[in-house]
C-alpha cells in the first residue's frame, strides 16, 4: 500500500533562518505531489504542485520554493523565513487520475 | 478561489444522520465533487468523490443533484469522532490540484 511521510512534524525557527521540509511517498511511482499551507484559523492554501521530476508549478508567489529531486521526494524550502510563514504545512500525493491523499503535516512556528 | 459554498457550521446529535450540503453552481462537465474532512491538527482525510451518480462507501454517501449544481454528504450514523471540518471541493480529472474553501465545521454531540 502507498504511504506518505513528512518531516519534521514540528519546528520552531527564528525569523531570517532557512527552512527545509521533506516529503516522500512509498508504494507508487510517478505520483503528483503537492504542498499546501494552513494558517491559524484559515483554510488550506495550495502552494506548489508537481507532475514529475523537476516540474514545479507555483500557485502563490511568496517566500517559499519547492523542488522535486527524485520521483517520490518533494521538498519545501525557504532561504529566509518570515513571521507570516508560520502555519501548518501539508504534503499530499495522488496517482495518475486518482484521489489526493494527505500526510500528517508539519507545524512551523517562526519566532 | 474555491468554487463551492458551504454553511459555516452545523450541529448533529450522536447516532443521527448528518447531512452536509454544498453548492457548486459553476461546476463544469468534467469536474468531480470531492469531500474531505479535517480533524484539528491532522491532515485532511479523503471521504468520497463523484462525478454524476450517487456514491456510497464505508464512510459516507454522496448525493449529487441531476443538474450537478449541488450535492449532499451524508454520514448515516454520526459519532463524536465525526466532529471535524468538512470540505466540499470541485476539481478537474482526479489527481489535479484541489482548491479548498473554508468548509463546514460539524459538531456532533451526545
CSV table of C-alpha atoms in Angstrom, one decimal:
chain,number,residue,atom,x,y,z
A,1,UNK,CA,0.0,0.0,0.0
A,2,UNK,CA,1.0,3.6,-0.5
A,3,UNK,CA,2.2,5.7,2.3
A,4,UNK,CA,3.4,9.3,2.6
A,5,UNK,CA,5.9,10.6,5.1
A,6,UNK,CA,6.5,14.2,6.0
A,7,UNK,CA,9.1,15.6,8.5
A,8,UNK,CA,9.8,17.2,10.8
A,9,UNK,CA,6.4,17.1,12.5
A,10,UNK,CA,7.0,20.4,14.4
A,11,UNK,CA,9.7,23.0,14.3
A,12,UNK,CA,10.4,26.4,15.7
A,13,UNK,CA,12.6,28.7,13.6
A,14,UNK,CA,13.8,32.2,14.1
A,15,UNK,CA,13.0,34.9,11.6
A,16,UNK,CA,15.5,35.0,8.8
A,17,UNK,CA,16.6,31.4,9.2
A,18,UNK,CA,16.3,28.8,6.3
A,19,UNK,CA,13.6,26.1,6.1
A,20,UNK,CA,13.5,22.7,4.6
A,21,UNK,CA,10.5,20.4,4.9
A,22,UNK,CA,10.7,17.0,3.3
A,23,UNK,CA,8.1,14.6,2.0
A,24,UNK,CA,8.4,11.2,0.5
A,25,UNK,CA,5.9,8.8,-0.9
A,26,UNK,CA,6.3,5.0,-0.9
A,27,UNK,CA,4.5,2.3,-2.8
A,28,UNK,CA,3.8,4.2,-6.0
A,29,UNK,CA,5.7,5.6,-8.9
A,30,UNK,CA,5.4,8.9,-10.8
A,31,UNK,CA,2.9,10.5,-8.3
A,32,UNK,CA,1.6,14.0,-8.5
A,33,UNK,CA,2.9,15.8,-5.4
A,34,UNK,CA,1.5,18.9,-3.6
A,35,UNK,CA,2.4,21.3,-0.8
A,36,UNK,CA,-0.4,23.1,1.0
A,37,UNK,CA,-0.3,25.5,3.9
A,38,UNK,CA,-2.9,26.2,6.5
A,39,UNK,CA,-2.6,29.4,8.6
A,40,UNK,CA,-4.2,29.5,12.0
A,41,UNK,CA,-8.0,29.6,11.7
A,42,UNK,CA,-7.9,29.5,7.9
A,43,UNK,CA,-8.5,27.1,5.1
A,44,UNK,CA,-5.9,25.1,3.1
A,45,UNK,CA,-3.9,27.1,0.5
A,46,UNK,CA,-2.3,25.3,-2.4
A,47,UNK,CA,1.4,26.4,-2.6
A,48,UNK,CA,3.1,24.1,-5.2
A,49,UNK,CA,2.3,21.0,-7.2
A,50,UNK,CA,4.4,18.8,-9.3
A,51,UNK,CA,3.6,16.3,-12.0
A,52,UNK,CA,7.1,15.0,-12.5
A,53,UNK,CA,10.8,15.3,-11.5
A,54,UNK,CA,11.9,18.9,-11.9
A,55,UNK,CA,8.4,20.1,-12.9
A,56,UNK,CA,7.0,22.5,-10.3
A,57,UNK,CA,4.0,24.8,-10.6
A,58,UNK,CA,3.7,27.6,-8.1
A,59,UNK,CA,0.2,28.8,-7.2
A,60,UNK,CA,1.1,31.7,-4.9
A,61,UNK,CA,4.2,33.9,-5.2
A,62,UNK,CA,5.9,34.1,-1.9
A,63,UNK,CA,8.9,33.5,0.2
A,64,UNK,CA,8.9,29.8,-0.4
A,65,UNK,CA,10.2,27.4,-3.1
A,66,UNK,CA,9.8,23.7,-3.9
A,67,UNK,CA,11.9,21.1,-5.5
A,68,UNK,CA,11.5,17.5,-6.7
A,69,UNK,CA,14.9,16.0,-6.9
A,70,UNK,CA,13.6,12.4,-7.1
A,71,UNK,CA,10.4,10.8,-8.3
A,72,UNK,CA,8.9,10.4,-4.9
A,73,UNK,CA,10.5,13.2,-3.0
A,74,UNK,CA,9.2,16.7,-2.6
A,75,UNK,CA,11.0,19.4,-0.7
A,76,UNK,CA,9.6,22.8,0.5
A,77,UNK,CA,12.3,25.4,1.2
A,78,UNK,CA,12.9,29.0,2.2
A,79,UNK,CA,16.1,30.9,2.4
A,80,UNK,CA,14.9,33.4,5.0
A,81,UNK,CA,11.7,32.8,7.0
A,82,UNK,CA,9.2,35.5,7.8
A,83,UNK,CA,6.8,35.6,10.7
A,84,UNK,CA,4.0,35.2,8.2
A,85,UNK,CA,5.4,31.8,7.1
A,86,UNK,CA,4.1,30.3,10.3
A,87,UNK,CA,1.5,27.6,9.8
A,88,UNK,CA,0.6,24.0,9.2
A,89,UNK,CA,2.3,22.6,6.1
A,90,UNK,CA,0.8,19.6,4.4
A,91,UNK,CA,2.3,17.4,1.7
A,92,UNK,CA,0.0,15.4,-0.5
A,93,UNK,CA,0.1,12.9,-3.4
A,94,UNK,CA,-2.1,11.4,-6.0
A,95,UNK,CA,-1.7,8.7,-8.6
A,96,UNK,CA,-2.4,9.4,-12.2
A,97,UNK,CA,-6.2,10.1,-12.4
A,98,UNK,CA,-6.7,9.4,-8.7
A,99,UNK,CA,-7.7,11.0,-5.5
A,100,UNK,CA,-5.3,13.2,-3.5
A,101,UNK,CA,-4.1,11.9,-0.1
A,102,UNK,CA,-2.5,14.0,2.6
A,103,UNK,CA,0.3,13.4,5.0
A,104,UNK,CA,0.1,14.3,8.7
A,105,UNK,CA,1.5,17.8,8.3
A,106,UNK,CA,4.3,19.9,9.8
A,107,UNK,CA,3.7,22.7,12.3
A,108,UNK,CA,6.1,25.6,11.7
A,109,UNK,CA,6.4,28.5,14.1
A,110,UNK,CA,8.5,31.4,13.2
A,111,UNK,CA,9.6,33.4,16.1
B,1,UNK,CA,-10.9,30.9,-5.2
B,2,UNK,CA,-13.0,28.0,-4.1
B,3,UNK,CA,-15.8,27.1,-6.4
B,4,UNK,CA,-18.1,25.8,-3.6
B,5,UNK,CA,-20.4,27.3,-1.0
B,6,UNK,CA,-20.9,25.5,2.3
B,7,UNK,CA,-22.5,26.5,5.6
B,8,UNK,CA,-20.0,27.7,8.2
B,9,UNK,CA,-21.2,25.3,10.9
B,10,UNK,CA,-23.7,22.6,11.7
B,11,UNK,CA,-24.7,20.5,14.7
B,12,UNK,CA,-25.8,16.9,14.8
B,13,UNK,CA,-26.9,14.6,17.6
B,14,UNK,CA,-24.9,11.4,18.1
B,15,UNK,CA,-26.5,8.5,16.2
B,16,UNK,CA,-28.4,10.7,13.9
B,17,UNK,CA,-27.7,11.2,10.2
B,18,UNK,CA,-25.6,14.3,9.4
B,19,UNK,CA,-26.4,15.9,6.0
B,20,UNK,CA,-23.9,18.4,4.9
B,21,UNK,CA,-24.9,20.5,1.9
B,22,UNK,CA,-22.7,22.0,-0.8
B,23,UNK,CA,-23.5,24.4,-3.7
B,24,UNK,CA,-21.3,24.3,-6.8
B,25,UNK,CA,-23.4,26.1,-9.4
B,26,UNK,CA,-20.5,26.8,-11.7
B,27,UNK,CA,-19.2,23.2,-11.9
B,28,UNK,CA,-18.2,22.1,-15.4
B,29,UNK,CA,-19.0,18.9,-17.1
B,30,UNK,CA,-15.7,17.1,-16.4
B,31,UNK,CA,-15.3,18.3,-12.8
B,32,UNK,CA,-15.7,15.9,-9.9
B,33,UNK,CA,-17.1,16.7,-6.4
B,34,UNK,CA,-14.8,15.7,-3.6
B,35,UNK,CA,-15.3,15.6,0.1
B,36,UNK,CA,-12.6,15.6,2.7
B,37,UNK,CA,-12.6,16.2,6.4
B,38,UNK,CA,-10.0,17.6,8.8
B,39,UNK,CA,-9.8,16.9,12.5
B,40,UNK,CA,-7.8,19.6,14.3
B,41,UNK,CA,-4.0,19.3,13.9
B,42,UNK,CA,-4.2,16.5,11.3
B,43,UNK,CA,-4.0,16.2,7.6
B,44,UNK,CA,-7.3,16.2,5.6
B,45,UNK,CA,-8.8,12.8,5.2
B,46,UNK,CA,-10.4,11.7,2.0
B,47,UNK,CA,-14.1,10.7,2.3
B,48,UNK,CA,-15.7,10.2,-1.1
B,49,UNK,CA,-15.9,11.7,-4.5
B,50,UNK,CA,-18.3,11.5,-7.5
B,51,UNK,CA,-19.0,12.9,-11.0
B,52,UNK,CA,-22.7,12.4,-11.8
B,53,UNK,CA,-24.0,9.3,-10.0
B,54,UNK,CA,-24.6,9.0,-6.3
B,55,UNK,CA,-21.8,7.2,-4.5
B,56,UNK,CA,-21.6,5.2,-1.2
B,57,UNK,CA,-18.6,3.8,0.7
B,58,UNK,CA,-17.9,2.6,4.2
B,59,UNK,CA,-17.7,6.2,5.5
B,60,UNK,CA,-20.5,8.1,3.8
B,61,UNK,CA,-22.9,8.6,0.9
B,62,UNK,CA,-22.7,11.4,-1.7
B,63,UNK,CA,-25.9,12.6,-3.3
B,64,UNK,CA,-25.4,14.8,-6.4
B,65,UNK,CA,-28.4,16.6,-7.9
B,66,UNK,CA,-29.3,15.9,-11.5
B,67,UNK,CA,-28.1,19.3,-12.7
B,68,UNK,CA,-24.9,18.8,-10.6
B,69,UNK,CA,-25.2,22.2,-9.1
B,70,UNK,CA,-25.3,20.9,-5.6
B,71,UNK,CA,-24.5,17.9,-3.5
B,72,UNK,CA,-25.0,16.5,0.0
B,73,UNK,CA,-22.6,14.4,2.0
B,74,UNK,CA,-24.5,12.0,4.3
B,75,UNK,CA,-22.9,10.4,7.4
B,76,UNK,CA,-25.6,7.9,8.2
B,77,UNK,CA,-24.9,7.5,12.0
B,78,UNK,CA,-22.8,10.3,13.3
B,79,UNK,CA,-20.5,9.7,16.2
B,80,UNK,CA,-18.5,12.1,18.4
B,81,UNK,CA,-15.4,11.2,16.3
B,82,UNK,CA,-17.1,12.7,13.2
B,83,UNK,CA,-16.7,16.1,14.7
B,84,UNK,CA,-14.4,17.9,12.2
B,85,UNK,CA,-14.3,20.5,9.4
B,86,UNK,CA,-15.8,19.1,6.2
B,87,UNK,CA,-14.6,20.4,2.8
B,88,UNK,CA,-16.5,20.1,-0.4
B,89,UNK,CA,-14.3,20.7,-3.4
B,90,UNK,CA,-14.8,20.6,-7.1
B,91,UNK,CA,-11.9,19.9,-9.4
B,92,UNK,CA,-10.8,18.5,-12.7
B,93,UNK,CA,-9.9,15.0,-13.5
B,94,UNK,CA,-9.0,13.1,-10.4
B,95,UNK,CA,-5.4,13.9,-9.4
B,96,UNK,CA,-5.3,17.6,-10.4
B,97,UNK,CA,-4.7,20.2,-7.7
B,98,UNK,CA,-7.7,20.8,-5.5
B,99,UNK,CA,-8.6,24.2,-4.1
B,100,UNK,CA,-10.0,24.1,-0.6
B,101,UNK,CA,-12.6,26.6,0.7
B,102,UNK,CA,-13.3,27.2,4.4
B,103,UNK,CA,-15.5,24.1,4.9
B,104,UNK,CA,-18.3,23.3,7.3
B,105,UNK,CA,-17.5,22.7,11.0
B,106,UNK,CA,-19.6,19.8,12.1
B,107,UNK,CA,-20.1,19.4,15.8
B,108,UNK,CA,-21.6,16.0,16.9
B,109,UNK,CA,-22.8,16.0,20.5
B,110,UNK,CA,-24.2,13.3,22.8
